[in-house]
Amino acid sequence: MLKQVLISTAGFLFATAVSLSPAMAGGEAEVLHWWTSGGEAAALKVLKDDFAGNGGTWKDMPVAGGGGDAAMQTLKARVVAVDPPTAAQIKGDSLLSAQVANHMKCDGFTKYCAAPVNIHRIDWFWANKKVLDAHGLTMPTSWDEFNAAASKLQAAGIIPLAHGSQPWQDATVFEAVALGVGGNEFYQKAIVELNMDALSGATMVKVFDQMRTLQGFTDEGAPGRDWNVATGMVMEGKAAFQIMGDWAKGEFTNAGLKPGIDYYCLPTPSDHGYLYNVDSFIFYSMDGKSKIEGQKLLGSLMMGKNFQKVFNLYKGSIPARLDVPMDEFDMCAKGSAADLNYSAMTGGLQPSFAHGMALRLAQKGAIQDVVTEHFNSNMSSHEATRRLAQAVKASL
Ligand code: BGC
């Protein structure tokens, strides 16, 4: 069980904070997070309500911006000013698979740093069922099939791919394509190990080719669009598909829509790959009884079995705890849990770089910058590949 919470972010290491015991009544917590979309807010409300129900006082500190880049800037500034929030949403990850648990430990992988609340899968297609049905299409199981379906939809006046071209969204699509077009070993070498041959080779060129093809399936309004607005386009049938992590399912759920009836979910094509991303909360070393009680209460609630079920039903993700029954979850979540186990056994379970699970900030930034520059220009795939290897090299 999660017994201790250490504090570590952006290279700042704080003293050991609290040890979590069963929920204590009361306490206060200022919680920094980036869950501001409809589905995200509905999921967070589960925690807010549990906290209040146990006598806690919640001070909300939302920082809008999908993917959390803006929130991380705010968190860094607060930490530098030695004014950290009581708890902050971060990336990383335990009653958990060994791979996920490693993200949650610091100090030479011996002590836990933060409480993990979920496992999000990144590599998903979301699609409007009516639109696909009306055009005689089924969910694509290869990238070529996707390209053919998207071309058909485009010819019929439908936006094939709802997308918001913000750097983190471009990177989200890129990593799904890299895993799918390149394969598990390629992803591991290029994106996790930053192997120069993989970063600069012919397979990477193919990955950028597919990115260019995808870009051609987006609409003129894509640059800068928020991810949840893009999900809304799929819900309304203005667009057919979105490639996005399963927080997108939180939006469908929040709108009362059901998988298999209103929309489809299917992993993007790959050789049983699975890109994971874990949301966690980090607890900072605090003075003051009330704040420490607030941390204890929050930590114990977050790691509770029932919370991990209810929260994830809203959030679109699956529980980080491995012992939560999945029977109340929908087909997408059940599929995600089954695939996670299978991929873990067969080498396909890979960390998301776009969501801070694979690389340090400098390397993540180097890749993301090139990916988004390529996507939002007419840069050739060869040039993008050359720049990618160069940027990663310079960042090491
Ligand atoms: C987080 C999700 C969040 C998404 C969009 C991801 O990085 O892990 O919890 O819903 O960004 O904001």
Tab-separated table of C-alpha atoms and ligand atoms in Angstrom, residues 34-37 40 65-68 89-91 118 120 122 168 227 244 247-248 277-279 311 315 317 354-356, ligand 1:
chain	number	residue	atom	x	y	z
A	34	TRP	CA	-5.660	20.823	-15.316
A	35	TRP	CA	-8.972	18.991	-15.388
A	36	THR	CA	-11.189	21.712	-16.773
A	37	SER	CA	-13.150	20.053	-19.611
A	40	GLU	CA	-12.517	15.959	-16.541
A	65	GLY	CA	-4.724	23.679	-21.014
A	66	GLY	CA	-4.983	20.068	-22.117
A	67	GLY	CA	-2.001	17.843	-21.534
A	68	GLY	CA	-0.894	19.929	-18.557
A	89	GLN	CA	-1.587	16.692	-10.480
A	90	ILE	CA	1.521	15.321	-12.175
A	91	LYS	CA	2.489	12.455	-14.412
A	118	ASN	CA	-5.574	6.058	-13.183
A	120	HIS	CA	-4.974	6.400	-19.519
A	122	ILE	CA	-3.227	7.130	-25.606
A	168	TRP	CA	0.905	18.256	-27.250
A	227	TRP	CA	-8.881	18.739	-27.703
A	244	MET	CA	-6.748	10.982	-28.638
A	247	TRP	CA	-9.948	11.231	-21.556
A	248	ALA	CA	-11.882	11.821	-24.787
A	277	ASN	CA	-0.096	7.593	-19.296
A	278	VAL	CA	-0.726	7.730	-15.561
A	279	ASP	CA	-2.161	10.704	-13.647
A	311	PHE	CA	-13.467	8.339	-10.646
A	315	LYS	CA	-12.535	9.980	-16.455
A	317	SER	CA	-9.321	5.766	-17.937
A	354	ALA	CA	3.772	13.238	-25.180
A	355	HIS	CA	2.294	12.871	-21.675
A	356	GLY	CA	5.507	12.927	-19.740
B	1	BGC	C1	-3.836	13.847	-18.692
B	1	BGC	C2	-5.313	13.615	-18.651
B	1	BGC	C3	-6.016	14.838	-19.209
B	1	BGC	C4	-5.477	15.160	-20.605
B	1	BGC	C5	-6.124	16.341	-21.265
B	1	BGC	C6	-3.392	14.263	-20.086
B	1	BGC	O1	-2.037	14.594	-20.074
B	1	BGC	O2	-3.139	12.681	-18.332
B	1	BGC	O3	-5.764	13.369	-17.333
B	1	BGC	O4	-7.413	14.612	-19.238
B	1	BGC	O5	-4.092	15.410	-20.504
B	1	BGC	O6	-6.054	17.465	-20.496
